[in-house]
XYZ file of C-alpha atoms in Angstrom:
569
model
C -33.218 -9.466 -52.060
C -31.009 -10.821 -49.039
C -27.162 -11.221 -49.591
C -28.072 -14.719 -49.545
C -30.293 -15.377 -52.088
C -27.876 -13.996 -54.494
C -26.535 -17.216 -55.885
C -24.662 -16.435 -59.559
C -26.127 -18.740 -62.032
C -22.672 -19.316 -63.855
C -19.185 -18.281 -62.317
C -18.385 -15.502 -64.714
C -21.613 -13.576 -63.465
C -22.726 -12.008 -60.385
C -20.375 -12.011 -57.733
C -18.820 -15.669 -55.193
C -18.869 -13.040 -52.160
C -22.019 -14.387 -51.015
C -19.964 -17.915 -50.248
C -18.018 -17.531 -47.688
C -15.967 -20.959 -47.401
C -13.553 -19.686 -44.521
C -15.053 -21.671 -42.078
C -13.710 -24.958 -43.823
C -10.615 -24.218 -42.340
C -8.348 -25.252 -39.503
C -5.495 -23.272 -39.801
C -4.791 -18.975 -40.554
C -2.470 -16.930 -41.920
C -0.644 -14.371 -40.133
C 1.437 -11.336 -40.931
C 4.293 -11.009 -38.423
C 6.768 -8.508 -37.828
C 10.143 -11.145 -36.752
C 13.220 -10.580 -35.454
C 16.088 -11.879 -38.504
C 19.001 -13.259 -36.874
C 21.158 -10.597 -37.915
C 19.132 -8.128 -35.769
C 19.410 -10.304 -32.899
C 22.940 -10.620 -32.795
C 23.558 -7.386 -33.684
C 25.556 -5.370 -30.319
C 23.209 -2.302 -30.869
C 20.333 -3.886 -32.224
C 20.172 -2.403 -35.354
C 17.393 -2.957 -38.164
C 19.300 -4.561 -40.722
C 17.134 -5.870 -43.143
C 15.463 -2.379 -42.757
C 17.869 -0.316 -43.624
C 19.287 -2.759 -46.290
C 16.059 -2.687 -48.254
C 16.111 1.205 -48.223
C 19.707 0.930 -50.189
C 18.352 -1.998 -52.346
C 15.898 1.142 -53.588
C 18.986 3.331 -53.856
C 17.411 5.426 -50.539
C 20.960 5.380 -49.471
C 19.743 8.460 -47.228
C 16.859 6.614 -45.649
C 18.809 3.985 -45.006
C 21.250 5.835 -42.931
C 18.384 7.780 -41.252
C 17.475 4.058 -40.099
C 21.073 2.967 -39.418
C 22.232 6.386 -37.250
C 18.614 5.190 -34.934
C 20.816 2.804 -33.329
C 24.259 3.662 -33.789
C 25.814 7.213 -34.973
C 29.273 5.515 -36.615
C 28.110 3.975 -39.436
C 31.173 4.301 -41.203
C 33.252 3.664 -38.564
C 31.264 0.388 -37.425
C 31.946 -0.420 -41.054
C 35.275 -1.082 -40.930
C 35.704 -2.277 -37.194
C 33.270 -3.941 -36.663
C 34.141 -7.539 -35.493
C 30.113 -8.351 -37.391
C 28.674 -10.853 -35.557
C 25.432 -10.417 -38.026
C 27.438 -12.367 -40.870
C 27.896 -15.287 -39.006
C 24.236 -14.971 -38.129
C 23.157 -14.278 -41.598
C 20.696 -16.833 -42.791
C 22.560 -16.817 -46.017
C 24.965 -18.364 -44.684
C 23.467 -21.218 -44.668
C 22.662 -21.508 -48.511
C 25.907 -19.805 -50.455
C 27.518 -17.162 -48.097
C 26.385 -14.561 -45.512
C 25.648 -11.292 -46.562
C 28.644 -8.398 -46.592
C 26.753 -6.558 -43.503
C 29.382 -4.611 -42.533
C 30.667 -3.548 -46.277
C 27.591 -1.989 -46.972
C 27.379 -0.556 -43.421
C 30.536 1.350 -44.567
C 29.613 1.809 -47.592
C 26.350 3.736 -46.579
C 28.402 5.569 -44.040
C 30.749 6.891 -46.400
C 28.223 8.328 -48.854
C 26.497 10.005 -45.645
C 30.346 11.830 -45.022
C 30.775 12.120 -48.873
C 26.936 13.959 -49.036
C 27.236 15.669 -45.139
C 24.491 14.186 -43.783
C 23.496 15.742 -40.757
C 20.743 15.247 -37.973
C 18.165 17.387 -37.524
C 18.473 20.043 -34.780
C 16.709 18.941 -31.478
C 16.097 21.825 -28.790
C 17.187 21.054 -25.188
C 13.637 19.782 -24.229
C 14.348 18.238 -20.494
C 15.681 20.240 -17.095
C 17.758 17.045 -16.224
C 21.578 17.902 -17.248
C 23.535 14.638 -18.308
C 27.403 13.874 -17.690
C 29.140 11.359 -19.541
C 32.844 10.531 -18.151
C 35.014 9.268 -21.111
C 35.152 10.656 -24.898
C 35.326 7.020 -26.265
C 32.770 4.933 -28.449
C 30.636 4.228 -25.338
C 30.758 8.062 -24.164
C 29.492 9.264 -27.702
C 26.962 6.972 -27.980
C 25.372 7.866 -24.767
C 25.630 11.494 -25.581
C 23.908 11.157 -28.846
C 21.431 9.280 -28.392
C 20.296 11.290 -25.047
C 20.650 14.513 -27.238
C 18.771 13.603 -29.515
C 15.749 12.329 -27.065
C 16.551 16.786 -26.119
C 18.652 16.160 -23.046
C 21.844 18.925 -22.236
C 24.648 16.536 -22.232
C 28.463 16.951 -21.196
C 31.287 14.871 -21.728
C 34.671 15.055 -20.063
C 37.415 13.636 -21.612
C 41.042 13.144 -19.937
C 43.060 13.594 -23.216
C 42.694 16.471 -25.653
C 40.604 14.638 -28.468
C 37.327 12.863 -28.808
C 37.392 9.211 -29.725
C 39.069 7.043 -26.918
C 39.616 3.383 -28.167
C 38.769 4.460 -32.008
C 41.727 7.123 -32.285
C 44.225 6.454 -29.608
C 43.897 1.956 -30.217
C 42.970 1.289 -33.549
C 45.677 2.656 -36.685
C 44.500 4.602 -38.940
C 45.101 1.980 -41.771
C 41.770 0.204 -40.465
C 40.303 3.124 -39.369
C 40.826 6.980 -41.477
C 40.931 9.481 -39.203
C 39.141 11.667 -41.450
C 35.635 9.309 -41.233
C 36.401 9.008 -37.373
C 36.285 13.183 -36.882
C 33.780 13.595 -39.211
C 31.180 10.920 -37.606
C 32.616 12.896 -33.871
C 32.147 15.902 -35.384
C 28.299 15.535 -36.188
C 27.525 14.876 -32.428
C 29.227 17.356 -31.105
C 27.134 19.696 -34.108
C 24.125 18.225 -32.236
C 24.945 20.587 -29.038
C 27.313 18.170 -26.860
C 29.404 19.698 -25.686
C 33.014 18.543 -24.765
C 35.136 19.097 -21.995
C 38.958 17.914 -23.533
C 41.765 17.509 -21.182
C 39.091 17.040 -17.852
C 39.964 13.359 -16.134
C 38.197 12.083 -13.137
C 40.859 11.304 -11.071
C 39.781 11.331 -7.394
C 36.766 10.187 -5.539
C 36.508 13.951 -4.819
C 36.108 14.816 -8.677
C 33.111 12.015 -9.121
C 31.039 13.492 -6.129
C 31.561 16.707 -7.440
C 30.206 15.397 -10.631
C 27.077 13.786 -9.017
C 25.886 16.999 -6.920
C 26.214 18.741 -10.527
C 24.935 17.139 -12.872
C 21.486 14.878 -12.576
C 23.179 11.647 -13.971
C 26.391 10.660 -14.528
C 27.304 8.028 -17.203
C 31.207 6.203 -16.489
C 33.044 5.523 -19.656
C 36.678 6.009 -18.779
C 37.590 2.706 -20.382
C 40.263 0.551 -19.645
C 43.790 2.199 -19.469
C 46.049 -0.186 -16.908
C 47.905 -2.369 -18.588
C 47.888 -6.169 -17.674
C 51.264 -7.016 -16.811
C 53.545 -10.406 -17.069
C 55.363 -11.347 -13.963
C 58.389 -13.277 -16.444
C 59.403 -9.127 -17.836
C 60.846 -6.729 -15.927
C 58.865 -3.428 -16.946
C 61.792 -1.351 -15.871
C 64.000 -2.439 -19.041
C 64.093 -0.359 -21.843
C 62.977 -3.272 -24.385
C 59.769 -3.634 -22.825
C 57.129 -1.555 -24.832
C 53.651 -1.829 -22.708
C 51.216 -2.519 -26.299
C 48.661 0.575 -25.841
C 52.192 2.430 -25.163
C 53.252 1.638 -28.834
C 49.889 1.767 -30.445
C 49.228 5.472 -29.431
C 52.894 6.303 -30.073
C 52.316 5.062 -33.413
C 48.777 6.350 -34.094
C 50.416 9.726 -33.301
C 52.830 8.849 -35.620
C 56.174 8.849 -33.836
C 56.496 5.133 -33.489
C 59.312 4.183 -30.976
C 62.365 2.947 -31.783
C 62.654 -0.874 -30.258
C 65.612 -2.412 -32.369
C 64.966 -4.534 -35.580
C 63.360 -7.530 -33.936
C 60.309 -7.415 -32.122
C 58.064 -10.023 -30.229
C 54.586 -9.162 -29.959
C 52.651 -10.601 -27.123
C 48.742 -11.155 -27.134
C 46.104 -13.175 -29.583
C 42.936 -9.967 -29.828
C 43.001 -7.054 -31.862
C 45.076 -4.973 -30.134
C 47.793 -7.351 -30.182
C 47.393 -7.546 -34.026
C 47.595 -4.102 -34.543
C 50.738 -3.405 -32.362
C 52.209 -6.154 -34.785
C 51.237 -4.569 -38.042
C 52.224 -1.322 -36.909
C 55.470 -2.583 -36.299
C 56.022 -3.973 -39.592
C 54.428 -0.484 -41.173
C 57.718 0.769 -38.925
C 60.191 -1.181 -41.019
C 60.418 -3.810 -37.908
C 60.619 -7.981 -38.320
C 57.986 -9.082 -36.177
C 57.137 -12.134 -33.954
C 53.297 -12.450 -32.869
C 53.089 -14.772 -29.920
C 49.717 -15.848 -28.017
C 48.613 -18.685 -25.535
C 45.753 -19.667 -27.810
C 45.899 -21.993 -30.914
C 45.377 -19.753 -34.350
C 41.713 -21.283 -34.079
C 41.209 -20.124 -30.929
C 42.726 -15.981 -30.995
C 40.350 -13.715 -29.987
C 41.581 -11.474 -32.838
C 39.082 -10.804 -36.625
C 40.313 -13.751 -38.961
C 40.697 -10.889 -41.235
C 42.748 -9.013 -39.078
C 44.931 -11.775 -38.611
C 44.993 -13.132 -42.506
C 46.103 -9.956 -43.170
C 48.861 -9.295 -40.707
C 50.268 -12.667 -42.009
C 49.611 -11.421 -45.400
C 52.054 -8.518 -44.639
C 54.382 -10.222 -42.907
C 53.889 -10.775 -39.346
C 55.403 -13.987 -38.494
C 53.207 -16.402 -35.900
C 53.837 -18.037 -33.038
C 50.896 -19.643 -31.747
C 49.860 -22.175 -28.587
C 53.199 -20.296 -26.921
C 54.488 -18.328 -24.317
C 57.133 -16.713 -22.603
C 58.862 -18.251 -18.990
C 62.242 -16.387 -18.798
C 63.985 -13.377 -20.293
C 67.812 -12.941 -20.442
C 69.930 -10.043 -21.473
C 72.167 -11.001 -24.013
C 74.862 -8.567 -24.897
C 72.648 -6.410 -27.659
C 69.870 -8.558 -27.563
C 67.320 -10.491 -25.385
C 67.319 -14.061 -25.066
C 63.215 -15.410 -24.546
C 63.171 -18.747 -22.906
C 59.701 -20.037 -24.512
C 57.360 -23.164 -24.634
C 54.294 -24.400 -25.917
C 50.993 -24.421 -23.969
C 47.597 -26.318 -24.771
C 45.231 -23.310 -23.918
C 41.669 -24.137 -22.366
C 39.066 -21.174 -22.410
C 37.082 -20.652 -19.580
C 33.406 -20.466 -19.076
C 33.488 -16.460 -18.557
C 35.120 -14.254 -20.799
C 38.846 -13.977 -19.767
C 39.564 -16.791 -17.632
C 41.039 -19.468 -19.145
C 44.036 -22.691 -17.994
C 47.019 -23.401 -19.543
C 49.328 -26.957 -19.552
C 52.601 -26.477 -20.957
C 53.731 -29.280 -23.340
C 56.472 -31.120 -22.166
C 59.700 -31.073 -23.836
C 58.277 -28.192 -26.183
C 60.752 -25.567 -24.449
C 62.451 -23.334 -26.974
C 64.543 -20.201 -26.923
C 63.762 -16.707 -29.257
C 66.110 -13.885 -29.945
C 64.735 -10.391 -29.944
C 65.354 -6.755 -29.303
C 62.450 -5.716 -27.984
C 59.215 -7.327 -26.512
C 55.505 -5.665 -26.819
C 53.098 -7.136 -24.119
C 49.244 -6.516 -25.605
C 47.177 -8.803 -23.311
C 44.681 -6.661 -22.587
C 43.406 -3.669 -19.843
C 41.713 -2.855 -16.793
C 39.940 -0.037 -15.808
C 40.915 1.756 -12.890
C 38.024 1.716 -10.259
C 40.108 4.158 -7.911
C 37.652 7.077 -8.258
C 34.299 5.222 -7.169
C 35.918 2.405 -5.194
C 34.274 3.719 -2.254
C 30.948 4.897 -3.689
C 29.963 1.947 -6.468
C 29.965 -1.644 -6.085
C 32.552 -3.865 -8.313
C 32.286 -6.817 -9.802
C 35.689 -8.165 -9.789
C 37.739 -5.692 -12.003
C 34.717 -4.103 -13.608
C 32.190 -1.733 -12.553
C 29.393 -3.514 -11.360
C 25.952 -3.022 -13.360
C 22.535 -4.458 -14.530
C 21.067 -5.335 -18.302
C 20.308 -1.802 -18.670
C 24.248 -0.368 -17.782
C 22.658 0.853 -13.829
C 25.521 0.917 -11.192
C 24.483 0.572 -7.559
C 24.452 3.982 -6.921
C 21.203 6.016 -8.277
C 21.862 8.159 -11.234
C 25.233 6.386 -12.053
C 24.961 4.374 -14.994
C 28.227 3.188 -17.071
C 29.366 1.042 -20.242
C 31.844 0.004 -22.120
C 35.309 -1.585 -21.026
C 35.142 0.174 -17.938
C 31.890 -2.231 -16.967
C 32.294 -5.373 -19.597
C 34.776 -7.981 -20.799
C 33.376 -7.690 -24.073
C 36.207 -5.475 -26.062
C 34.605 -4.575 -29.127
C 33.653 -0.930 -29.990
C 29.998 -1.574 -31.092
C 29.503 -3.657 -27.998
C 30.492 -0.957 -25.977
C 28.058 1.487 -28.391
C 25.315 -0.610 -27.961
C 25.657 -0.024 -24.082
C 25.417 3.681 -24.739
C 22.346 3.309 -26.689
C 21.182 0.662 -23.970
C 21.626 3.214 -20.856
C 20.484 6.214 -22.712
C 16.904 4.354 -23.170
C 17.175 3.565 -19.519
C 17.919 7.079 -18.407
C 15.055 8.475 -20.606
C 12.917 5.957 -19.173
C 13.744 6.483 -15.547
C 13.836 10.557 -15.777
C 10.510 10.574 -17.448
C 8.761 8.005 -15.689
C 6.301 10.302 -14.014
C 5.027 11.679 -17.023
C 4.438 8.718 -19.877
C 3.134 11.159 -22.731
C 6.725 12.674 -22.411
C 8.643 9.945 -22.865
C 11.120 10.812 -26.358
C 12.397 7.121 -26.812
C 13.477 7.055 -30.588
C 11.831 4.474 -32.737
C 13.034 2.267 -34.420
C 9.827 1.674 -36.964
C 8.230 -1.804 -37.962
C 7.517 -2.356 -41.568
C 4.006 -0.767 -42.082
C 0.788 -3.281 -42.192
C 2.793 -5.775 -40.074
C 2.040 -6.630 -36.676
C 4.256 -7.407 -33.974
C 4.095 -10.689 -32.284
C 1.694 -13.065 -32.570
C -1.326 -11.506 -31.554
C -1.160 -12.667 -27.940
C 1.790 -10.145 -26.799
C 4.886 -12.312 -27.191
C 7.615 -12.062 -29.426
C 7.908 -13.789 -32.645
C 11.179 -16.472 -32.406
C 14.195 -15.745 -35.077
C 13.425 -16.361 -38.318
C 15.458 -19.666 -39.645
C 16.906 -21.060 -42.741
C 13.589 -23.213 -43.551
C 10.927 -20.010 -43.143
C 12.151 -18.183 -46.324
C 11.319 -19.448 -49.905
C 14.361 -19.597 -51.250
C 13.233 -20.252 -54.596
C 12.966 -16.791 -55.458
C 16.907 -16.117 -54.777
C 19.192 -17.784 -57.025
C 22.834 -18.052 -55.842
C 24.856 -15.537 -55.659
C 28.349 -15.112 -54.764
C 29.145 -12.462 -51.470
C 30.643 -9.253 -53.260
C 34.035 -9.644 -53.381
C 36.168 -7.464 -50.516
C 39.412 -6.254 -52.001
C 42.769 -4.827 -50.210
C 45.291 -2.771 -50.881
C 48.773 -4.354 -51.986
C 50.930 -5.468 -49.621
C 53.843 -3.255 -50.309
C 51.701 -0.561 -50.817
C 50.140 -1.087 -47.064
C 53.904 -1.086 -45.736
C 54.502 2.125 -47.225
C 51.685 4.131 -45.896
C 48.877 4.311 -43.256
C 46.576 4.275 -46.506
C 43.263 1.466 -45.444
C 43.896 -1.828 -46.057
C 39.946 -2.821 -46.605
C 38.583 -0.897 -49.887
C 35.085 -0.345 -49.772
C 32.265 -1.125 -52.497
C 31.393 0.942 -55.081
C 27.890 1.283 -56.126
C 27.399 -1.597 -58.519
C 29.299 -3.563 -55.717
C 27.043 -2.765 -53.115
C 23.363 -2.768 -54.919
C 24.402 -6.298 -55.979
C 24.949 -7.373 -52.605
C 21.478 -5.883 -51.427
C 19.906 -8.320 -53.983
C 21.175 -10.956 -51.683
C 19.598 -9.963 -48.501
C 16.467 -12.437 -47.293
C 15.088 -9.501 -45.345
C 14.321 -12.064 -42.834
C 11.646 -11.507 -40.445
C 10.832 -8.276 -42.797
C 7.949 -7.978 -45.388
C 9.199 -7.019 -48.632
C 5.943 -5.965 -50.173
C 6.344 -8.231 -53.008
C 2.717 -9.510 -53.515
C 3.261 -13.403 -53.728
C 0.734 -13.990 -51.012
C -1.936 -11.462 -52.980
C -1.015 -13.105 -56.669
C -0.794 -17.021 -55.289
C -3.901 -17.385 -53.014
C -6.754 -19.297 -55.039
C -9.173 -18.044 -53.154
C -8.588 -14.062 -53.259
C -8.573 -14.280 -49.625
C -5.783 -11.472 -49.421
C -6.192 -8.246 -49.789
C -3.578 -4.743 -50.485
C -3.863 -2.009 -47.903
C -2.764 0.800 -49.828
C -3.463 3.612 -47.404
C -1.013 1.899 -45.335
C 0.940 -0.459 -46.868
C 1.010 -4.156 -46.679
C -1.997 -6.636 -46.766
C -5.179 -7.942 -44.810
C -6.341 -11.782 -44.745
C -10.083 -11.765 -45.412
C -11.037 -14.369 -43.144
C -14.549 -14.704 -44.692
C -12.663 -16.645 -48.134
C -9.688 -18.002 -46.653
C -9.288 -21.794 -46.611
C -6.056 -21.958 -44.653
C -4.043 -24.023 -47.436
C -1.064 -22.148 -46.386
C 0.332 -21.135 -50.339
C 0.758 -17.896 -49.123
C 3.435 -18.575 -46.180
C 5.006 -20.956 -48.646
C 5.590 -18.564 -51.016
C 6.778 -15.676 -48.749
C 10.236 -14.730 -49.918
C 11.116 -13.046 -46.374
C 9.515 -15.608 -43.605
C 7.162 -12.552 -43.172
C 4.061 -15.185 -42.923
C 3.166 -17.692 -40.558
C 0.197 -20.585 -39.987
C -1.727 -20.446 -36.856
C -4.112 -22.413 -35.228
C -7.526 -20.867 -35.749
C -9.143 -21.366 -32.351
C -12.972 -20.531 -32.807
């Protein structure tokens, strides 16, 4: 008897196979792999929801497998970070957005805590790598080329590892210890490190280049931006980087009680708090509006929290000495940002004028590299190495990142341009030979597929994709500080990080946009049994035979996981 003769008499016997009512529909299903909006603003494109659902199952070592993929400071990025994936977060947009960078740190820690480590990879590649600059950019580079089994070299001008992280950024936001130990499981990798090596002449980079097969330029940005109203001769004028390594070295200098910060970013912020850690009353003035700094808000709430005073919308015209102190001739300014990071035009308010005392004055308005070595060998682009989307300088084999070719000051911005170039590199060194290529994946959720079916990308997932019905509201974790007289005391960290309870509550909070979840809705909700379980690989299969297109199943998908499609026939 034909499959089509076998018509059950009564629903309970014999099997409804034989009808298949798919072709009533107009519209299908689809399982799609899509980017969450935390991924895509994310400097080095990490897999967020990823590695958040591998903590959610208490896989707190999977999910730093899937978090070191993309960036080898975890628990560094965890504190730093200036988290542009919060104010991303879809969750934002129903109670708060998710404590991203908490539980990065919080994973990170437990990785130190447990010594984590990466698995050894032999030197698989003739090509010999140099990286110029021991910094966040540097290491990233290095890892992530060491780990695709390239022999990799960094020279560093000072005598430790670490650049902006140790030398910038006080050890009350960032513990030394977590910073050496995240170093010190690179350099375990087989980098090795050339301490107290600078590239100071155009004769030192070509030596470099006949060498070594590429060279990557991460020296950063160590010349001071200077204001024409001080005279940098006097001894109350402190250049900001000048102070901050003084301090991180701990021998902070002594400036006289009062002190006048100058600058709105982090750097700025940190001079000013390590002032007041140095028993100092401090002034922080900056062109922009308190809206407007370029500084963390939590940087700054805290800073004011400890007792930096603010000056905002300000700035300096004159300076007088005054007997024992120096008398600032000030006013206020209406600042007006530019359309490229940095430039930016000022009015001063009339009448506003003003005078400070002060014993000291701390310019922190920023760097720029110093180009002097490659001048005549790489093209510029303005005060910046020049370079293309994948960190290539105009000369072959010459890639570089970080401050020394971006505006954008942040240390997993200038990580993510490690990672960037390092895929480039591999690319370009192994482009004869495709079936050697050693990229390292970053994984899509098994049973998923990528796209749409027709090659391009899936669009962010938004707000409106995820069922939100099946996450009641829940408050962010709360993110708790040290006491202020305790911070004064001490270098101890200011941020306290979650405990366990802390952090698996906040994983309960994450959409996993984008990111299937292997929940079931779509298998338990569909009224015509038109999905089916893949167990041999995870995730499910639409049998198109029995589906009716009603579209319960993307309306019920927790993670925006699902999408309708036309179903062109």
């Amino acid at each position: 008897m034909n499959a089509k003769d076998q018509t059950p008499s009564i629903w309970t016997t014999g099997s409804t196979e034989v009808f298949k009512t798919g072709t009533w529909r107009t519209m299908l299903p689809q399982y799609i792999k899509a980017p969450s909006p935390c991924h895509a603003a994310c400097p080095v494109e990490g897999n967020i929801a990823e590695w958040i659902g591998k903590a959610r199952e208490r896989d707190f070592r999977g999910a730093w497998e899937i978090l070191t993929r993309n960036n080898p400071f975890p628990a560094v990025a965890g504190r730093i970070c200036h988290h542009p994936c919060e104010a991303a977060c879809n969750r934002a947009g129903f109670d708060e957005s998710l404590a991203i960078c908490r539980l990065e740190r919080h994973v990170g820690d437990l990785a130190i805590e447990q010594g984590w480590g990466y698995e050894p990879t032999p030197v698989r590649h003739p090509e010999t790598i140099a990286v110029v600059g021991g910094g966040p950019s540097g290491l990233s580079v290095a890892y992530h080329l060491r780990r695709r089994g390239y022999a990799v070299t960094i020279f560093e001008a000072s005598d430790e590892l670490g650049g902006l992280m140790r030398h910038g950024i006080p050890a009350y936001r960032l513990a030394r210890p977590v910073l050496d130990a995240e170093i010190g499981r690179i350099l375990a990798m087989g980098v090795e490190a050339r301490l107290g090596a600078a590239l100071g002449t155009a004769e030192s980079f070509a030596q470099l280049r006949e060498q070594f097969d590429i060279v990557y330029l991460a020296m950063g940005a160590r010349a001071q931006k200077r204001l024409p109203q001080l005279d940098y001769s006097r001894p109350w004028v402190m250049d900001g980087a000048v102070y901050l390594a003084a301090s991180n070295a701990g021998s902070p200098p002594q400036l006289g009680q009062r002190l006048i910060v100058i600058g709105g970013g982090s750097a700025a912020i940190d001079a000013a708090r390590s002032a007041r850690r140095a028993g100092h009353d401090v002034r922080l003035m900056c062109l922009e509006s308190a809206a407007q700094m370029p500084a963390q808000h939590e940087e700054v709430a805290e800073a004011l929290e400890e007792g930096v005073e603010l000056c905002p919308g300000s700035m300096i015209t004159a300076a007088t000495e005054n007997g024992d102190a120096i008398a600032f001739s000030c006013v206020r300014v209406e600042f007006r940002p530019g359309a490229v990071r940095g430039e930016f035009t000022l009015e001063q308010v009339a009448g506003s004028e003003f005078t400070l005392q002060a014993d000291a004055v701390i310019p922190s308005i920023g760097q720029d590299p110093d180009l002097a070595p490659v001048n005549d060998l790489l093209a510029a682009d303005g005060r910046l190495v020049k370079v293309d989307d994948k960190q290539a300088t105009s000369a072959e084999g010459v890639y570089a990142g970080g401050d020394v070719a971006s505006m954008a000051r942040f240390v997993t911005e200038a990580i993510g341009m490690g990672k960037r170039a390092a895929s480039e590199i591999d690319r370009v060194l192994r482009a004869g030979d495709p079936e050697a290529a050693t990229e390292v994946q970053s994984g899509a959720g098994a049973g998923q597929e990528e796209g749409n079916g027709a090659g391009a990308p899936e669009p962010l997932v938004e707000l409106e994709q995820i069922s939100t019905f099946y996450y009641p509201p829940q408050a962010r974790a709360s993110e708790e500080r040290l006491g202020v007289a305790e911070r004064l005391r001490s270098d101890a960290e200011v941020q306290i990080g979650f405990d366990l309870e802390q952090a698996l509550a906040e994983t309960e909070r994450c959409f996993s946009c984008g990111t299937c979840v292997y929940c079931d809705n779509c298998f338990h909700y569909c009224p015509d049994l038109a999905i089916r379980r893949l167990p041999e690989r995870g995730g499910y299969e639409v049998l198109t035979d029995f589906c009716k297109g009603c579209g319960v199943c993307v309306a019920e998908c927790p993670t925006g996981s699902m999408k309708m499609v036309e179903d062109a026939r």
